[in-house]
Short mmCIF file of C-alpha atoms in Angstrom, two decimals:
data_model
loop_
_atom_site.label_atom_id
_atom_site.label_comp_id
_atom_site.label_asym_id
_atom_site.label_seq_id
_atom_site.Cartn_x
_atom_site.Cartn_y
_atom_site.Cartn_z
CA MET T 1 -16.52 -80.47 -53.90
CA SER T 2 -14.04 -77.84 -52.85
CA SER T 3 -11.48 -76.30 -55.11
CA ARG T 4 -10.08 -74.34 -52.20
CA GLU T 5 -8.20 -77.33 -50.90
CA LYS T 6 -4.57 -77.35 -51.88
CA PRO T 7 -3.41 -80.60 -53.38
CA VAL T 8 -0.48 -82.13 -51.52
CA VAL T 9 1.97 -84.91 -52.28
CA LEU T 10 3.74 -86.58 -49.36
CA LEU T 11 7.28 -87.80 -49.93
CA ALA T 12 8.99 -90.11 -47.44
CA CYS T 13 12.71 -90.68 -47.74
CA GLY T 14 14.48 -93.31 -45.66
CA SER T 15 16.15 -96.67 -45.58
CA PHE T 16 12.97 -98.75 -45.53
CA ASN T 17 15.16 -101.56 -44.38
CA PRO T 18 12.61 -103.16 -44.38
CA ILE T 19 9.39 -101.25 -44.81
CA THR T 20 6.99 -101.85 -41.89
CA ASN T 21 3.36 -101.19 -41.03
CA MET T 22 4.60 -98.17 -39.08
CA HIS T 23 5.96 -96.52 -42.23
CA LEU T 24 2.66 -97.12 -43.95
CA ARG T 25 0.71 -95.78 -40.97
CA MET T 26 2.70 -92.53 -41.18
CA PHE T 27 1.18 -91.87 -44.58
CA GLU T 28 -2.33 -92.62 -43.37
CA LEU T 29 -1.98 -90.46 -40.27
CA ALA T 30 -0.53 -87.54 -42.22
CA ARG T 31 -3.25 -87.69 -44.85
CA ASP T 32 -6.02 -87.81 -42.26
CA HIS T 33 -4.49 -84.91 -40.37
CA LEU T 34 -3.94 -82.69 -43.39
CA GLU T 35 -7.38 -83.34 -44.85
CA ASP T 36 -8.99 -82.82 -41.47
CA THR T 37 -7.85 -79.20 -41.52
CA GLY T 38 -10.09 -78.70 -44.53
CA ARG T 39 -7.26 -76.93 -46.31
CA TYR T 40 -5.57 -79.79 -48.08
CA ARG T 41 -6.27 -82.74 -50.27
CA VAL T 42 -3.55 -85.38 -50.28
CA VAL T 43 -3.34 -86.73 -53.80
CA LYS T 44 -0.31 -88.96 -53.69
CA GLY T 45 2.26 -90.57 -51.42
CA ILE T 46 5.77 -91.43 -52.53
CA ILE T 47 8.18 -93.82 -50.83
CA SER T 48 11.75 -93.13 -51.91
CA PRO T 49 14.20 -95.67 -50.49
CA VAL T 50 17.77 -94.39 -50.06
CA GLY T 51 20.52 -95.67 -52.35
CA ASP T 52 23.07 -98.28 -51.28
CA SER T 53 25.82 -95.67 -51.27
CA TYR T 54 24.30 -94.15 -48.14
CA LYS T 55 26.38 -96.84 -46.41
CA LYS T 56 24.24 -97.23 -43.35
CA LYS T 57 25.10 -100.26 -41.26
CA GLY T 58 22.89 -103.21 -42.09
CA LEU T 59 21.49 -101.60 -45.25
CA ILE T 60 20.67 -104.35 -47.72
CA GLU T 61 20.52 -103.91 -51.50
CA ALA T 62 18.17 -101.29 -52.88
CA ARG T 63 16.54 -103.76 -55.28
CA HIS T 64 15.22 -105.77 -52.32
CA ARG T 65 14.13 -102.71 -50.39
CA LEU T 66 12.33 -101.38 -53.45
CA GLU T 67 10.59 -104.67 -54.12
CA MET T 68 9.45 -104.99 -50.52
CA ALA T 69 8.07 -101.45 -50.60
CA ARG T 70 6.22 -102.27 -53.82
CA LEU T 71 4.74 -105.41 -52.29
CA ALA T 72 3.74 -103.41 -49.24
CA THR T 73 1.90 -100.79 -51.28
CA GLN T 74 0.24 -102.96 -53.88
CA ASN T 75 -3.03 -102.62 -51.98
CA SER T 76 -2.77 -98.88 -51.64
CA ASP T 77 -4.53 -96.66 -54.12
CA TRP T 78 -2.41 -93.59 -53.39
CA ILE T 79 1.01 -94.61 -52.06
CA THR T 80 3.67 -95.43 -54.64
CA VAL T 81 7.34 -96.36 -54.65
CA ASP T 82 9.94 -94.40 -56.57
CA ASP T 83 13.41 -95.66 -57.48
CA TRP T 84 15.01 -92.47 -58.79
CA GLU T 85 16.95 -91.81 -55.60
CA SER T 86 18.25 -95.35 -55.27
CA GLN T 87 19.25 -95.50 -58.94
CA GLN T 88 21.64 -92.56 -58.66
CA PRO T 89 25.31 -93.62 -58.61
CA GLU T 90 26.11 -91.58 -55.51
CA TRP T 91 24.12 -90.78 -52.40
CA VAL T 92 21.64 -87.96 -53.01
CA GLU T 93 20.86 -85.35 -50.38
CA THR T 94 17.24 -85.33 -49.29
CA ALA T 95 16.84 -81.75 -50.48
CA LYS T 96 17.78 -82.86 -54.00
CA VAL T 97 15.29 -85.72 -53.86
CA VAL T 98 12.58 -83.33 -52.74
CA ARG T 99 13.53 -80.89 -55.48
CA HIS T 100 13.53 -83.65 -58.09
CA HIS T 101 10.05 -84.79 -57.21
CA ALA T 102 8.71 -81.26 -56.91
CA GLU T 103 9.98 -80.47 -60.40
CA LEU T 104 8.48 -83.68 -61.73
CA ILE T 105 5.10 -82.86 -60.23
CA SER T 106 5.28 -79.34 -61.57
CA SER T 107 6.10 -80.44 -65.11
CA GLU T 108 3.39 -83.13 -65.03
CA ASN T 109 0.92 -80.50 -64.00
CA ASN T 110 1.92 -78.14 -66.78
CA ASN T 111 1.82 -80.80 -69.45
CA ASP T 112 -1.67 -81.98 -68.68
CA ASP T 113 -4.64 -80.79 -70.69
CA VAL T 114 -7.44 -82.77 -69.27
CA ASP T 115 -6.16 -85.70 -67.32
CA THR T 116 -8.80 -87.37 -65.24
CA VAL T 117 -6.41 -90.08 -64.11
CA ARG T 118 -4.09 -87.62 -62.42
CA CYS T 119 -6.84 -85.84 -60.60
CA GLY T 120 -7.00 -86.26 -56.89
CA LYS T 121 -9.55 -88.64 -55.55
CA ARG T 122 -11.43 -87.44 -52.57
CA ARG T 123 -11.38 -90.21 -50.11
CA LYS T 124 -14.64 -90.95 -48.39
CA LEU T 125 -15.83 -93.91 -46.49
CA GLU T 126 -18.87 -94.54 -48.66
CA GLN T 127 -17.81 -93.54 -52.13
CA ASN T 128 -15.16 -91.96 -54.25
CA THR T 129 -15.92 -88.65 -55.86
CA ILE T 130 -13.43 -87.62 -58.42
CA ILE T 131 -12.56 -83.98 -58.62
CA CYS T 132 -11.74 -83.15 -62.21
CA GLN T 133 -10.60 -80.16 -64.06
CA SER T 134 -12.66 -79.47 -67.12
CA SER T 135 -11.03 -78.64 -70.42
CA SER T 136 -12.06 -75.03 -70.11
CA TYR T 137 -10.23 -74.70 -66.82
CA ILE T 138 -6.82 -73.14 -67.05
CA ASN T 139 -4.17 -74.75 -64.88
CA THR T 140 -3.02 -72.23 -62.38
CA LYS T 141 -0.06 -72.53 -60.08
CA GLU T 142 -2.48 -73.25 -57.25
CA ASP T 143 -3.45 -76.52 -58.84
CA THR T 144 0.09 -77.81 -58.76
CA PRO T 145 0.30 -80.24 -55.91
CA HIS T 146 2.57 -79.05 -53.19
CA LEU T 147 5.27 -81.44 -52.06
CA ASN T 148 5.84 -82.07 -48.37
CA LEU T 149 8.49 -84.20 -46.79
CA LEU T 150 6.86 -86.79 -44.55
CA CYS T 151 8.98 -87.92 -41.64
CA GLY T 152 9.15 -88.88 -38.00
CA ALA T 153 10.20 -86.51 -35.26
CA ASP T 154 13.60 -88.20 -35.19
CA VAL T 155 14.37 -86.81 -38.65
CA LEU T 156 13.45 -83.29 -37.60
CA GLU T 157 15.65 -83.68 -34.58
CA SER T 158 18.46 -85.00 -36.74
CA PHE T 159 18.69 -81.54 -38.32
CA GLY T 160 20.69 -80.67 -35.21
CA VAL T 161 23.33 -83.38 -35.74
CA PRO T 162 26.59 -81.78 -36.92
CA ASN T 163 27.58 -82.55 -40.49
CA LEU T 164 24.51 -84.59 -41.22
CA TRP T 165 22.64 -81.87 -43.08
CA LYS T 166 23.76 -78.81 -45.03
CA PRO T 167 22.13 -75.71 -43.51
CA GLU T 168 20.98 -74.53 -46.92
CA ASP T 169 19.29 -77.91 -47.50
CA ILE T 170 17.35 -77.62 -44.25
CA GLU T 171 16.33 -74.11 -45.29
CA GLU T 172 15.16 -75.39 -48.66
CA ILE T 173 13.22 -78.36 -47.30
CA VAL T 174 11.30 -76.46 -44.63
CA GLY T 175 11.29 -73.05 -46.29
CA ARG T 176 10.46 -73.83 -49.87
CA TYR T 177 8.61 -77.11 -49.49
CA GLY T 178 7.40 -78.04 -46.03
CA VAL T 179 7.40 -80.95 -43.64
CA ALA T 180 4.69 -83.18 -42.24
CA CYS T 181 6.17 -84.57 -39.08
CA ILE T 182 4.70 -87.50 -37.14
CA THR T 183 5.34 -86.99 -33.47
CA ARG T 184 5.31 -89.68 -30.91
CA CYS T 185 4.81 -89.85 -27.19
CA GLY T 186 7.89 -88.79 -25.35
CA SER T 187 9.35 -86.58 -28.03
CA ASP T 188 8.74 -82.87 -28.02
CA PRO T 189 9.36 -81.59 -31.53
CA GLU T 190 7.76 -78.22 -30.79
CA LYS T 191 10.52 -77.63 -28.31
CA PHE T 192 13.06 -78.60 -30.91
CA ILE T 193 11.51 -76.25 -33.47
CA ASN T 194 11.65 -73.49 -30.93
CA GLN T 195 15.34 -74.10 -30.32
CA SER T 196 16.30 -74.01 -33.99
CA ASP T 197 16.24 -70.64 -35.74
CA VAL T 198 15.73 -72.04 -39.21
CA LEU T 199 12.90 -74.32 -38.10
CA TYR T 200 11.30 -71.57 -36.07
CA LYS T 201 11.44 -69.20 -39.05
CA HIS T 202 9.52 -71.71 -41.16
CA ARG T 203 7.31 -73.12 -38.42
CA LYS T 204 4.22 -72.44 -40.53
CA ASN T 205 5.49 -74.97 -43.05
CA ILE T 206 5.95 -77.65 -40.44
CA CYS T 207 2.82 -79.65 -39.83
CA MET T 208 2.89 -81.66 -36.62
CA VAL T 209 0.84 -84.83 -36.82
CA ARG T 210 0.24 -86.12 -33.37
CA GLU T 211 0.35 -89.87 -33.07
CA TRP T 212 -1.81 -90.53 -30.04
CA VAL T 213 -1.32 -94.24 -30.13
CA THR T 214 2.26 -95.39 -29.80
CA ASN T 215 3.34 -97.46 -32.69
CA GLU T 216 7.02 -98.07 -32.59
CA ILE T 217 7.51 -100.88 -35.00
CA SER T 218 11.03 -100.00 -36.00
CA ALA T 219 12.86 -101.64 -38.85
CA THR T 220 15.78 -102.16 -36.43
CA HIS T 221 13.56 -104.21 -34.19
CA VAL T 222 12.23 -106.18 -37.14
CA ARG T 223 15.75 -107.03 -38.31
CA ARG T 224 16.69 -108.10 -34.80
CA ALA T 225 13.69 -110.38 -34.54
CA LEU T 226 14.49 -111.91 -37.92
CA ARG T 227 18.10 -112.59 -36.92
CA ARG T 228 16.80 -114.42 -33.89
CA GLY T 229 14.37 -116.51 -35.88
CA GLN T 230 11.37 -114.76 -34.33
CA SER T 231 8.14 -114.01 -36.09
CA VAL T 232 7.58 -110.56 -37.60
CA ARG T 233 4.15 -111.40 -38.90
CA TYR T 234 1.61 -108.59 -38.51
CA LEU T 235 4.41 -106.02 -38.09
CA LEU T 236 4.84 -105.85 -41.83
CA PRO T 237 2.46 -106.75 -44.63
CA ASP T 238 2.34 -110.50 -45.33
CA PRO T 239 3.81 -110.26 -48.87
CA VAL T 240 6.87 -108.51 -47.39
CA VAL T 241 7.27 -111.19 -44.72
CA ARG T 242 7.14 -113.86 -47.44
CA TYR T 243 9.65 -112.00 -49.62
CA ILE T 244 12.09 -111.76 -46.73
CA GLN T 245 11.73 -115.50 -46.08
CA GLU T 246 12.10 -116.43 -49.74
CA HIS T 247 15.29 -114.41 -50.13
CA SER T 248 16.68 -115.07 -46.63
CA LEU T 249 17.25 -111.38 -46.06
CA TYR T 250 18.38 -109.99 -42.71
CA SER T 251 20.88 -112.19 -41.00
CA ALA T 252 23.81 -111.56 -38.71
CA GLU T 253 25.91 -111.13 -41.86
CA SER T 254 23.63 -108.59 -43.49
CA GLU T 255 23.62 -106.55 -40.29
CA GLN T 256 27.41 -106.25 -40.60
CA MET T 257 27.20 -104.60 -44.01
CA ASN T 258 28.90 -101.20 -43.99
CA ALA T 259 30.10 -101.85 -40.43
CA ASP T 260 33.35 -100.06 -41.17
CA ALA T 261 32.02 -97.53 -43.60
CA ILE T 262 31.33 -93.88 -42.93
CA LEU T 263 27.81 -92.67 -43.52
CA ALA T 264 27.70 -90.81 -46.84
CA PRO T 265 26.67 -87.38 -45.51
CA PHE T 266 29.47 -87.43 -42.90
CA GLN T 267 31.89 -88.48 -45.60
CA ARG T 268 30.77 -85.70 -47.88
CA TYR T 269 30.42 -82.83 -45.43
CA THR T 270 33.36 -83.43 -43.10
CA SER T 271 35.83 -83.81 -45.97
CA THR T 272 34.97 -80.35 -47.19
CA ASN T 273 35.90 -78.80 -43.83
CA MET O 1 11.00 -130.88 -31.69
CA ALA O 2 10.89 -134.38 -30.30
CA GLY O 3 10.12 -134.87 -26.67
CA ARG O 4 8.44 -131.52 -26.29
CA ILE O 5 5.05 -130.99 -24.76
CA PRO O 6 2.48 -130.13 -27.42
CA LEU O 7 0.67 -126.91 -26.57
CA VAL O 8 -2.46 -125.12 -27.71
CA LEU O 9 -2.91 -121.44 -26.96
CA LEU O 10 -6.42 -120.14 -26.31
CA ALA O 11 -7.22 -116.44 -26.40
CA CYS O 12 -10.54 -115.29 -25.01
CA GLY O 13 -11.67 -111.72 -25.44
CA SER O 14 -14.01 -109.32 -27.14
CA PHE O 15 -12.11 -109.11 -30.44
CA ASN O 16 -14.11 -106.01 -31.09
CA PRO O 17 -12.60 -105.90 -33.69
CA ILE O 18 -9.65 -108.23 -34.07
CA THR O 19 -6.44 -106.32 -34.86
CA HIS O 20 -2.84 -107.06 -35.82
CA GLN O 21 -2.06 -106.62 -32.14
CA HIS O 22 -4.20 -109.66 -31.25
CA MET O 23 -2.53 -111.75 -33.90
CA ARG O 24 0.89 -110.65 -32.70
CA LEU O 25 0.06 -112.15 -29.28
CA PHE O 26 -0.03 -115.58 -30.85
CA GLU O 27 3.19 -115.09 -32.78
CA LEU O 28 5.07 -113.78 -29.75
CA ALA O 29 3.72 -116.50 -27.48
CA ARG O 30 4.61 -119.25 -29.91
CA ASP O 31 8.17 -118.01 -30.32
CA HIS O 32 8.56 -117.67 -26.58
CA MET O 33 7.21 -121.13 -25.73
CA HIS O 34 9.40 -122.71 -28.41
CA GLN O 35 12.44 -120.95 -27.05
CA THR O 36 11.90 -122.44 -23.58
CA GLY O 37 12.87 -125.73 -25.19
CA LEU O 38 9.97 -127.43 -23.45
CA TYR O 39 7.01 -126.87 -25.71
CA ARG O 40 5.88 -127.37 -29.28
CA VAL O 41 2.95 -125.11 -30.13
CA VAL O 42 0.50 -127.10 -32.21
CA GLY O 43 -2.45 -124.76 -32.41
CA GLY O 44 -4.03 -121.44 -31.51
CA ILE O 45 -7.67 -120.63 -30.84
CA VAL O 46 -9.41 -117.27 -30.93
CA SER O 47 -12.61 -117.48 -28.90
CA PRO O 48 -14.68 -114.29 -29.10
CA VAL O 49 -16.89 -113.62 -26.06
CA GLY O 50 -20.68 -113.93 -26.32
CA ASP O 51 -22.95 -110.90 -26.67
CA ASN O 52 -24.28 -111.38 -23.14
CA TYR O 53 -20.97 -110.25 -21.73
CA GLY O 54 -22.52 -106.80 -21.79
CA LYS O 55 -19.38 -104.82 -22.47
CA GLN O 56 -19.97 -101.33 -23.78
CA GLY O 57 -19.58 -101.03 -27.53
CA LEU O 58 -19.62 -104.80 -28.15
CA VAL O 59 -21.01 -105.49 -31.62
CA ALA O 60 -22.88 -108.68 -32.50
CA SER O 61 -20.80 -111.84 -32.19
CA LYS O 62 -21.65 -112.92 -35.74
CA HIS O 63 -19.68 -109.87 -36.95
CA ARG O 64 -16.83 -110.37 -34.53
CA LEU O 65 -16.57 -114.00 -35.59
CA ALA O 66 -16.69 -113.13 -39.30
CA MET O 67 -13.95 -110.53 -38.88
CA ALA O 68 -11.74 -112.91 -36.93
CA ARG O 69 -12.19 -115.58 -39.60
CA LEU O 70 -11.21 -113.10 -42.31
CA ALA O 71 -8.18 -112.02 -40.35
CA LEU O 72 -7.02 -115.58 -39.73
CA GLN O 73 -7.71 -116.94 -43.18
CA SER O 74 -4.04 -116.87 -44.02
CA SER O 75 -2.89 -118.36 -40.73
CA HIS O 76 -1.82 -121.99 -40.74
CA TRP O 77 -2.13 -122.57 -37.06
CA VAL O 78 -4.57 -120.15 -35.47
CA SER O 79 -8.29 -120.61 -35.95
CA VAL O 80 -11.53 -119.08 -34.70
CA ASP O 81 -13.98 -120.95 -32.50
CA ASP O 82 -17.60 -119.97 -31.95
CA TRP O 83 -18.55 -122.29 -29.09
CA GLU O 84 -18.22 -119.62 -26.41
CA SER O 85 -20.23 -117.04 -28.35
CA GLN O 86 -22.95 -119.58 -29.13
CA GLN O 87 -23.71 -120.33 -25.48
CA ALA O 88 -26.99 -118.93 -24.19
CA ASP O 89 -25.37 -116.94 -21.40
CA TRP O 90 -21.92 -115.54 -20.82
CA THR O 91 -19.47 -118.33 -20.12
CA GLU O 92 -16.71 -118.16 -17.54
CA THR O 93 -13.23 -118.43 -18.99
CA VAL O 94 -12.58 -121.62 -17.05
CA VAL O 95 -15.66 -123.26 -18.59
CA THR O 96 -14.43 -122.33 -22.08
CA MET O 97 -11.02 -123.72 -21.24
CA ARG O 98 -12.46 -127.00 -19.96
CA TYR O 99 -14.56 -127.33 -23.12
CA HIS O 100 -11.59 -126.87 -25.42
CA TYR O 101 -9.30 -129.07 -23.37
CA ASP O 102 -11.84 -131.91 -23.36
CA ARG O 103 -12.38 -131.51 -27.11
CA ILE O 104 -8.64 -131.56 -27.85
CA ALA O 105 -8.07 -134.55 -25.56
CA ALA O 106 -10.93 -136.45 -27.20
CA GLN O 107 -9.42 -135.80 -30.64
CA TYR O 108 -6.18 -137.35 -29.50
CA HIS O 109 -7.80 -140.32 -27.88
CA ASN O 110 -9.82 -140.99 -31.03
CA SER O 111 -6.86 -140.87 -33.34
CA LYS O 112 -5.58 -144.14 -34.80
CA ASP O 113 -2.24 -144.60 -33.04
CA PRO O 114 -2.56 -145.34 -29.36
CA PRO O 115 -1.74 -142.00 -27.83
CA THR O 116 0.45 -141.70 -24.82
CA ALA O 117 -0.25 -139.23 -22.07
CA SER O 118 2.43 -136.98 -23.48
CA ASP O 119 0.63 -136.70 -26.83
CA VAL O 120 -2.35 -134.87 -25.44
CA PRO O 121 -1.64 -131.19 -25.85
CA GLN O 122 -1.73 -128.88 -22.92
CA LEU O 123 -4.00 -125.88 -23.14
CA LYS O 124 -2.91 -122.50 -21.85
CA LEU O 125 -4.69 -119.19 -21.76
CA LEU O 126 -3.03 -116.53 -23.90
CA CYS O 127 -3.57 -112.98 -22.77
CA GLY O 128 -2.19 -109.47 -22.60
CA ALA O 129 -0.80 -107.86 -19.47
CA ASP O 130 -4.00 -105.88 -18.91
CA PHE O 131 -5.74 -109.20 -18.34
CA MET O 132 -3.63 -109.85 -15.23
CA ASP O 133 -5.14 -106.80 -13.59
CA THR O 134 -8.65 -108.15 -14.06
CA PHE O 135 -7.99 -110.73 -11.36
CA LYS O 136 -8.01 -107.84 -8.87
CA VAL O 137 -11.47 -106.55 -9.82
CA PRO O 138 -13.90 -107.49 -7.04
CA GLY O 139 -16.55 -109.93 -8.11
CA LEU O 140 -15.13 -110.50 -11.56
CA TRP O 141 -13.43 -113.82 -10.88
CA ARG O 142 -14.19 -116.68 -8.53
CA ASP O 143 -11.12 -117.77 -6.57
CA ASP O 144 -11.52 -121.40 -7.53
CA HIS O 145 -11.69 -120.41 -11.18
CA VAL O 146 -8.47 -118.42 -10.96
CA GLU O 147 -6.92 -121.42 -9.23
CA GLU O 148 -7.92 -123.63 -12.16
CA VAL O 149 -7.13 -121.23 -15.00
CA VAL O 150 -3.71 -120.28 -13.65
CA GLY O 151 -2.80 -123.23 -11.46
CA TYR O 152 -4.10 -126.11 -13.51
CA PHE O 153 -4.00 -124.85 -17.10
CA GLY O 154 -1.47 -122.03 -17.03
CA LEU O 155 -1.13 -118.59 -18.59
CA VAL O 156 0.97 -117.12 -21.31
CA CYS O 157 0.90 -113.39 -20.77
CA VAL O 158 2.29 -110.90 -23.28
CA SER O 159 3.33 -107.58 -21.83
CA ARG O 160 2.35 -104.34 -23.49
CA GLY O 161 3.53 -100.82 -23.07
CA SER O 162 4.25 -99.91 -19.52
CA LEU O 163 1.97 -102.51 -18.00
CA GLN O 164 3.97 -104.74 -15.70
CA PRO O 165 2.36 -108.14 -15.31
CA ASP O 166 5.00 -109.22 -12.83
CA ARG O 167 3.73 -106.54 -10.47
CA ALA O 168 0.20 -107.92 -10.72
CA ILE O 169 1.58 -111.36 -9.87
CA HIS O 170 3.56 -109.98 -6.96
CA GLU O 171 0.53 -108.24 -5.51
CA SER O 172 -1.65 -111.34 -5.55
CA ASP O 173 -1.00 -114.28 -3.22
CA LEU O 174 -3.00 -116.54 -5.49
CA LEU O 175 -1.06 -115.60 -8.61
CA SER O 176 2.26 -115.66 -6.77
CA ARG O 177 1.63 -119.22 -5.65
CA HIS O 178 1.27 -120.20 -9.32
CA ARG O 179 3.98 -118.00 -10.73
CA ARG O 180 5.69 -121.01 -12.30
CA ARG O 181 2.55 -121.59 -14.36
CA ILE O 182 2.63 -118.06 -15.74
CA PHE O 183 4.85 -117.48 -18.74
CA LEU O 184 5.66 -113.81 -19.25
CA VAL O 185 6.45 -112.80 -22.78
CA ARG O 186 8.07 -109.46 -23.30
CA GLU O 187 6.86 -107.47 -26.29
CA TRP O 188 9.77 -105.15 -26.96
CA VAL O 189 8.03 -103.21 -29.67
CA HIS O 190 6.05 -100.49 -27.98
CA ASN O 191 2.79 -100.86 -29.77
CA GLU O 192 -0.37 -99.64 -28.13
CA ILE O 193 -2.77 -100.13 -30.94
CA SER O 194 -5.89 -101.52 -29.34
CA ALA O 195 -9.35 -102.36 -30.55
CA THR O 196 -10.54 -99.33 -28.54
CA GLU O 197 -8.29 -97.06 -30.57
CA VAL O 198 -9.39 -98.69 -33.79
CA ARG O 199 -13.05 -98.10 -32.93
CA ARG O 200 -12.29 -94.50 -32.04
CA ALA O 201 -10.52 -93.90 -35.33
CA LEU O 202 -13.41 -95.48 -37.24
CA ARG O 203 -15.97 -93.27 -35.48
CA ARG O 204 -13.95 -90.26 -36.54
CA GLY O 205 -13.61 -91.34 -40.13
CA GLN O 206 -9.87 -91.85 -39.73
CA SER O 207 -7.85 -94.49 -41.47
CA VAL O 208 -7.15 -97.79 -39.72
CA LYS O 209 -5.25 -99.27 -42.62
CA TYR O 210 -2.24 -101.37 -41.57
CA LEU O 211 -3.68 -101.82 -38.05
CA LEU O 212 -5.89 -104.66 -39.12
CA PRO O 213 -6.08 -106.77 -42.27
CA ASP O 214 -7.66 -105.10 -45.31
CA SER O 215 -10.30 -107.83 -45.45
CA VAL O 216 -11.49 -106.88 -41.96
CA ILE O 217 -11.54 -103.18 -42.84
CA ASP O 218 -13.64 -103.95 -45.90
CA TYR O 219 -16.05 -105.98 -43.78
CA ILE O 220 -16.40 -103.13 -41.29
CA ARG O 221 -17.18 -100.70 -44.11
CA GLU O 222 -19.69 -103.01 -45.77
CA HIS O 223 -21.61 -103.53 -42.56
CA ASN O 224 -21.09 -100.02 -41.21
CA LEU O 225 -19.92 -101.31 -37.85
CA TYR O 226 -18.38 -99.06 -35.21
CA THR O 227 -20.27 -95.81 -35.12
CA GLN O 228 -21.30 -93.45 -32.32
CA ASP O 229 -24.37 -95.63 -31.85
CA SER O 230 -22.52 -98.92 -31.69
CA GLU O 231 -20.22 -97.50 -29.02
CA MET O 232 -23.25 -96.62 -26.88
CA LYS O 233 -24.47 -100.21 -26.82
CA ASN O 234 -24.59 -101.67 -23.27
CA LYS O 235 -23.79 -98.24 -21.89
CA ASP O 236 -25.86 -98.74 -18.75
CA VAL O 237 -25.55 -102.48 -18.63
CA LYS O 238 -23.53 -104.14 -15.93
CA LEU O 239 -20.86 -106.56 -17.07
CA ARG O 240 -22.35 -110.07 -16.92
CA PRO O 241 -19.73 -111.71 -14.71
CA LEU O 242 -20.46 -109.09 -12.05
CA THR O 243 -24.18 -109.83 -12.03
CA MET O 244 -23.60 -113.58 -11.96
CA GLN O 245 -21.48 -113.42 -8.84
CA THR O 246 -24.14 -111.47 -6.97
CA ILE O 247 -26.75 -114.13 -7.67
CA GLN O 248 -24.53 -116.83 -6.26
CA ASP O 249 -23.86 -114.95 -3.02
#
């Protein structure tokens, strides 16, 4: 039972339009990788679907995307879904979402006396051992779980797209918090980090999780298959497949949503030029 | 779907263990065959190979069967069959196919309404692109068996990753002759999750959640399958089909 391991919370922002087994695998891979270093203990995963005002093409209503994510994680004992981001009236920059959750975690940590429920569970194959803080233990800053943004290499690479991210937001996300980035075959995020001064500066906060086995179940592909009446079974959890069928989500019409709209970050950042 | 040929898809393999990838094969194949306009898929069969196959790392068939049953519990059209794994010795694919075809045909002939020839479902072998390359391995297949499996029954082959089944067909005169009996299904999603990878992850204590159904993962944990030891099983054993061919020479 090691108290040297830093507790970590993984936060994934994205459309989740819909959530797929690949999204869920990202969490599992990142947790395994971080815990394998012996330095971290992943205590929680958070899925934060983007709000409707992001205006991405084909983005269906947040209430459906939230519900599907909940259905997908009902059998997970550590991954949860959070609706704060999607409930905000306007689109919220990722850095703000990260900040919001970090502050929440910090205040939860400070308010707890003895809270066995909140303690991290060490995951083992055979049994669960619960690491608890006794009442005589004073909460130090080290006990506060550290928040990391969990994402694919494409997100890291999107930092280079003009007017998609504010430079100070990138600085905050990688500098103050940290990123767990799932890489896939064919992409070379280390090269990208090397080519970006801000990423290079904070390279110690960027954890590369190598995905040895290609798993490219993209939500785009899933939506395409659904439009064509093809099966998506076993690409997403069964309850999500059923939900999509029950509500007839993802049609040619739904894919046209926001077809003429400008993506919220472009709208916000280019208009201030 | 009136006027269409009823079709049953049979997948033979180790299923060591069964994964979402295996189950996707059935879904993709069914969609594809429906979209040809010619077929109506009426059933799917998972037939795990017997223990005598001698493949390295193959765990006992009772486990592989149990896991497949758990995985397919919620499927309305794919089921698990244990005939192949219950045979005393390893059974050639063509023998398994003949058994299932005869069984299916008998069911139709025994049913109340007088069946017409078109009511008896066809049986085709469902496989991944890697399977096409096995035809090239010396001593693994008898020519007359390939003739029957491909030429008489037919194949539905789902591509994966960069494997190009059409190349395997091109490079074989036998397969080329029967190319009209081989349905190639393109899997656009690049998804290389294999049972080999799953076993590797399990040996290393890594998560395999979302790669296979939770019920199968629970079963694996309960029975402590897939360890360093289990992977060493049959390490020095020759694959059964290869030893059978030698005897017949």
